[in-house]
Short mmCIF file of C-alpha atoms in Angstrom, two decimals:
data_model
loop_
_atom_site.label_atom_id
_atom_site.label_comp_id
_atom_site.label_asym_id
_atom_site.label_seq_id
_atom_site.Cartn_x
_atom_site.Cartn_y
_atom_site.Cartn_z
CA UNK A 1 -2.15 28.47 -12.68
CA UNK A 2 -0.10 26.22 -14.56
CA UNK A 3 -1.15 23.01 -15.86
CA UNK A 4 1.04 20.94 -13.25
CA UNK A 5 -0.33 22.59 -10.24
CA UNK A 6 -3.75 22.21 -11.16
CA UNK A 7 -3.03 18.64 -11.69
CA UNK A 8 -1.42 18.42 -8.56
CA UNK A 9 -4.71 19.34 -6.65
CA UNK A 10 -7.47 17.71 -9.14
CA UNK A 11 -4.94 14.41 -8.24
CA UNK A 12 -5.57 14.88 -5.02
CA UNK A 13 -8.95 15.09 -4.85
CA UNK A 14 -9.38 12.28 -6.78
CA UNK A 15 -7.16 10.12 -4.82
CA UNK A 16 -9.13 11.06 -1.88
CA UNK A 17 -12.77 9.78 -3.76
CA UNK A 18 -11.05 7.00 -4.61
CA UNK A 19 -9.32 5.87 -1.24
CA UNK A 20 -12.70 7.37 0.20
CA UNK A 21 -14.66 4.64 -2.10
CA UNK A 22 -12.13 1.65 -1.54
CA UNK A 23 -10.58 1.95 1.87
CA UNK A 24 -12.91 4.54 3.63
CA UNK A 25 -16.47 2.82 2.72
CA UNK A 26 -15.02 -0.77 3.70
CA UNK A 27 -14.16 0.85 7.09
CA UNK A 28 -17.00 2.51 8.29
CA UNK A 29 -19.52 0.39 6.65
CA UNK A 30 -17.64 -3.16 7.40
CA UNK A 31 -19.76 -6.22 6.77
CA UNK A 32 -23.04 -4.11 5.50
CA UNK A 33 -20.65 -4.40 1.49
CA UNK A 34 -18.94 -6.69 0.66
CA UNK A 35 -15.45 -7.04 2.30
CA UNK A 36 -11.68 -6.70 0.75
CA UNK A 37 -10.06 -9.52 0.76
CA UNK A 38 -6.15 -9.86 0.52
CA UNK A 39 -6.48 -9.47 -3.58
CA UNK A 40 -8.46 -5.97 -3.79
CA UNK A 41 -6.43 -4.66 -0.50
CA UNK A 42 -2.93 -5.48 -3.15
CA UNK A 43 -5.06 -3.88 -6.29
CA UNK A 44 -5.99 -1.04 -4.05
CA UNK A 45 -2.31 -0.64 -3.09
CA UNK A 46 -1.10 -0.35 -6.51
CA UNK A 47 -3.99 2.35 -7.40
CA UNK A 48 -2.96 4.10 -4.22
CA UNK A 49 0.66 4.10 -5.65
CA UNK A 50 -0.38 5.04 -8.74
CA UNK A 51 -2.39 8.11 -7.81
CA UNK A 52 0.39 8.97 -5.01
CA UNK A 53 3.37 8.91 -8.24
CA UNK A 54 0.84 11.15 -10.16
CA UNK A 55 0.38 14.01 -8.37
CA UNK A 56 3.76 13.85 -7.14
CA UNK A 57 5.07 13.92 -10.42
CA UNK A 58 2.94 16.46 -11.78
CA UNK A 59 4.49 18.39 -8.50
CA UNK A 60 8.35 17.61 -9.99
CA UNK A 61 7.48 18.23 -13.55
CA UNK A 62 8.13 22.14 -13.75
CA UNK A 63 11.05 22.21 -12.02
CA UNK A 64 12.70 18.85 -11.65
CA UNK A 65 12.10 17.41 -15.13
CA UNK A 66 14.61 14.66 -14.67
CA UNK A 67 13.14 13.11 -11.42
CA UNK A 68 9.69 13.30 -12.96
CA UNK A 69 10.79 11.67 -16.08
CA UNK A 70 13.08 8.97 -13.23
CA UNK A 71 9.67 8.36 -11.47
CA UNK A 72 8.26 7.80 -15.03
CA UNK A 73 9.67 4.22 -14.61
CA UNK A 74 8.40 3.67 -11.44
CA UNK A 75 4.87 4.84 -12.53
CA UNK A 76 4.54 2.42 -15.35
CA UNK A 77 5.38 -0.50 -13.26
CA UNK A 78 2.60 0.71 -10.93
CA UNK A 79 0.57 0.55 -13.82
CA UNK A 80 1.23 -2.73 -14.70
CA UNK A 81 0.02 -3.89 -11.08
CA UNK A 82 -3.22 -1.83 -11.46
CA UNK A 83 -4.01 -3.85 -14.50
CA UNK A 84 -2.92 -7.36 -13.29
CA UNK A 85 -4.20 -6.91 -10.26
CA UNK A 86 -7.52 -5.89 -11.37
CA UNK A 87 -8.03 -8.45 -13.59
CA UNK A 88 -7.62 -10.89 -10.57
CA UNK A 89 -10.05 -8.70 -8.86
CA UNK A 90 -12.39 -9.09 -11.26
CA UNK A 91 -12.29 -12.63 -12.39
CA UNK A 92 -12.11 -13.57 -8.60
CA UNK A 93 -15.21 -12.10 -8.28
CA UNK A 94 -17.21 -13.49 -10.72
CA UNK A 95 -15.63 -17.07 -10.37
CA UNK A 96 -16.91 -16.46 -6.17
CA UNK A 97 -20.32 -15.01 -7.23
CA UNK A 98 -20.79 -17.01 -10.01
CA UNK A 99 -23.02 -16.66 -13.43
CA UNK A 100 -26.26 -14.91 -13.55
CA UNK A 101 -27.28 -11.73 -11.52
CA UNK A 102 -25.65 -9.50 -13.66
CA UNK A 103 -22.45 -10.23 -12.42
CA UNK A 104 -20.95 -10.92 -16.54
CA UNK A 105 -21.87 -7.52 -17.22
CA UNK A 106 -19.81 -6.43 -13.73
CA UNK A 107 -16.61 -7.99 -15.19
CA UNK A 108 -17.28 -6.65 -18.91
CA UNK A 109 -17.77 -3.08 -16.84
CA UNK A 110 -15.05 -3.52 -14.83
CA UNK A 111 -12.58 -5.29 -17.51
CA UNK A 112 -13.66 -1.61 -19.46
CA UNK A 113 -12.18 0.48 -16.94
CA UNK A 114 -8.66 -1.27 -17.26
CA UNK A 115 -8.72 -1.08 -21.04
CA UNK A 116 -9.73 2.68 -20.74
CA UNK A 117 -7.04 3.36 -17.90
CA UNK A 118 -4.61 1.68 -20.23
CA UNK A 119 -5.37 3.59 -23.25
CA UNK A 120 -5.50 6.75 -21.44
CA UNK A 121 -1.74 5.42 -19.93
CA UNK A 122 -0.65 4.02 -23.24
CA UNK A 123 -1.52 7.81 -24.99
CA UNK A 124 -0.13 10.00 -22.60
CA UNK A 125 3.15 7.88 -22.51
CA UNK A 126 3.69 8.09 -26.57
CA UNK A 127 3.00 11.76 -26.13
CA UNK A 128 4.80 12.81 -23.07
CA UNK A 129 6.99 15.61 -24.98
CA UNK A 130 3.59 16.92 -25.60
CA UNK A 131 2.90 18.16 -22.06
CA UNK A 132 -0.45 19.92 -22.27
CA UNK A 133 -1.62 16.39 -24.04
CA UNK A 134 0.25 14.27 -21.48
CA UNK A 135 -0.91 15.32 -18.28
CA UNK A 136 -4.40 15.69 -19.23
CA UNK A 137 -4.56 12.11 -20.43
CA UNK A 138 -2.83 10.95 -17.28
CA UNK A 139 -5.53 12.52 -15.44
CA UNK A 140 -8.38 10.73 -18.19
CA UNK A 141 -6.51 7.66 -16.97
CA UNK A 142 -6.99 8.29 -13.27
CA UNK A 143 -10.76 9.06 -14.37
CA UNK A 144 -10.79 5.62 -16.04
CA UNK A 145 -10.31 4.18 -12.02
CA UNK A 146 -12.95 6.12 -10.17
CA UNK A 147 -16.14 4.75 -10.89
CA UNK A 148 -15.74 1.25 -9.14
CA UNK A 149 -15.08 3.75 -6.19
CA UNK A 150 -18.39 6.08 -6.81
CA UNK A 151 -20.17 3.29 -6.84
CA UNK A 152 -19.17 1.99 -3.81
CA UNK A 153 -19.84 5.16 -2.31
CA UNK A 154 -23.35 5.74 -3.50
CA UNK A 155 -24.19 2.33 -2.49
CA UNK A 156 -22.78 3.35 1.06
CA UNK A 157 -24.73 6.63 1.54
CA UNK A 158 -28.00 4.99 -0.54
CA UNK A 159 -27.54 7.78 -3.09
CA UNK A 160 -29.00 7.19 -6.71
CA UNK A 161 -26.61 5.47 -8.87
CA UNK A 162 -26.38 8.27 -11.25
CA UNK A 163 -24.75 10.42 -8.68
CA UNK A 164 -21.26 7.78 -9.08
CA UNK A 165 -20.89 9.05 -12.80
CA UNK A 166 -22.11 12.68 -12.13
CA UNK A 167 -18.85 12.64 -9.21
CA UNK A 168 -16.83 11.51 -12.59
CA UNK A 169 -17.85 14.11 -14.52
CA UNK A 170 -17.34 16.76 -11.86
CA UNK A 171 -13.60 16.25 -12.53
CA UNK A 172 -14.06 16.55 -16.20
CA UNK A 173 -16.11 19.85 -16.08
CA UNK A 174 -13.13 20.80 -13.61
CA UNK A 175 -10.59 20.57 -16.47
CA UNK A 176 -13.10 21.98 -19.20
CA UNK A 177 -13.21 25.20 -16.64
CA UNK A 178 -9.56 25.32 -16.11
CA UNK A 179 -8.89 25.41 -19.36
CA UNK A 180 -11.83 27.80 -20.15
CA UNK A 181 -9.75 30.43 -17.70
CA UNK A 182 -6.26 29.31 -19.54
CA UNK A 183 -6.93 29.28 -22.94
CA UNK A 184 -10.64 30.36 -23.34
CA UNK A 185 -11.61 27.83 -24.40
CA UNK A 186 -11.53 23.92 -23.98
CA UNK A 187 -7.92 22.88 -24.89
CA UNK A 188 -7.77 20.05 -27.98
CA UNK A 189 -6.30 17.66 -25.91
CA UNK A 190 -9.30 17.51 -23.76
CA UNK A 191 -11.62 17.76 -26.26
CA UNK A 192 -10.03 14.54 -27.83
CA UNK A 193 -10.04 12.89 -24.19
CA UNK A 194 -13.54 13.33 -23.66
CA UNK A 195 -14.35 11.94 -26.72
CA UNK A 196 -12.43 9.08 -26.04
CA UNK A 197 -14.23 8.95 -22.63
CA UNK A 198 -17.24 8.71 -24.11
CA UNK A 199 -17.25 6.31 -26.85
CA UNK A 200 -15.34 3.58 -25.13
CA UNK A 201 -17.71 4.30 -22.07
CA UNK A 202 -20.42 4.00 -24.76
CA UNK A 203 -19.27 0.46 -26.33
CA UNK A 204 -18.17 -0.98 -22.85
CA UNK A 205 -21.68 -1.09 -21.69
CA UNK A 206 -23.20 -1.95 -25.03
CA UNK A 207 -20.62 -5.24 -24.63
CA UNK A 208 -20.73 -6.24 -21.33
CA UNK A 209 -24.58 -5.74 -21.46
CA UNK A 210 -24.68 -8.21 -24.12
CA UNK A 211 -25.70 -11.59 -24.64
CA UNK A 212 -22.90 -12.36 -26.32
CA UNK A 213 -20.30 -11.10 -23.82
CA UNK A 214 -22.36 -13.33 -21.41
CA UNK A 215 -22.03 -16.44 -23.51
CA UNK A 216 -18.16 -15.88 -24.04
CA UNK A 217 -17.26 -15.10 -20.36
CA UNK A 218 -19.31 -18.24 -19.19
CA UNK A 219 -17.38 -19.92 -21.79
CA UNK A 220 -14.01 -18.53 -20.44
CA UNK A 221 -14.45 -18.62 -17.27
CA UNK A 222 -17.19 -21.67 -15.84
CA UNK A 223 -17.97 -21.41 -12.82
#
């Protein structure tokens, strides 16, 4: 299986957990989580878009190279959206909930995800003539989205909250195994994403479970 085609299917399965997480949990679970409002329905819509130009361009990029690359444009403008609008999201959030309960160390998690869906973006953009590279660190970026999703989905079902980064990893050990049938062993590129998935993951929640990030957002942001 080429690398495209896989990525067409892992994409799809993780735009299901993550529509499942967002649109699905809201639905069947209305007013026992909290709701989305007109701002997370418009950040959901450009994640949706996002995910939907991903695995549709890892379906064009074998054999219709130029569309792909066409789409390319369209795909970072989505991008942009995800960002902006999550940073809305967020700050909305903590300016309605207000300080204490945790909720600056929501924002710092939350802010993380951008900056790791951006780096992920930003990566696989400066190496797209580097295909294997590419469309595994597209994929790290779509990774980067999920967990506000798996949490809202163990929170739903009453699951323990390890099993939201355990659905992450799933994905991950997906692409180690794919490329353990490919190459034999796990390709460099995802070696180097993983790494990259870790460490951020690793300093994210070191700041936003800090005093200091505390101090700074109620500075920033009083509310």
């Amino acid at each position: 299986m080429t690398l495209s085609r896989f990525l067409v299917f892992v994409g799809l399965a993780l735009a299901v957990t993550v529509a499942t997480g967002f649109v699905g949990v809201a639905v069947v679970y209305a007013g026992q989580l909290p709701p989305l409002n007109a701002k997370k329905w418009i950040h959901a819509g450009f994640t949706g878009g996002w995910f939907l130009l991903f695995v549709v361009q890892a379906g064009l990029a074998r054999r219709h190279l130029r569309l792909h690359r066409r789409l390319g444009v369209a795909s970072l403008l989505v991008a942009a959206g995800v960002i902006a609008t999550g940073v809305s999201v967020a700050s909305g959030r903590y300016l309605r909930w207000g300080p204490g309960d945790g909720e600056e160390g929501a924002l710092g998690l939350f802010l993380m995800y951008l900056l790791q869906f951006a780096l992920f973006y930003s990566i696989a953009l400066l190496r797209r003539r580097d295909s294997e590279l590419h469309g595994r660190f597209l994929l790290f970026a779509g990774l980067s989205l999920a967990p506000p999703a798996t949490d809202r989905i163990t929170a739903a079902f009453g699951t323990p909250h390890a099993v939201s980064p355990a659905l992450v990893a799933l994905f991950v050990l997906l692409l180690v195994g794919y490329d353990l049938v490919r190459w034999r062993r796990p390709h460099r590129a995802t070696l180097l994403g993983v790494c990259l998935l870790v460490v951020t993951s690793f300093v994210g929640h070191w700041v936003a479970g800090s005093a200091t990030w505390a101090e700074t957002v109620r500075a920033w942001l009083p509310a």
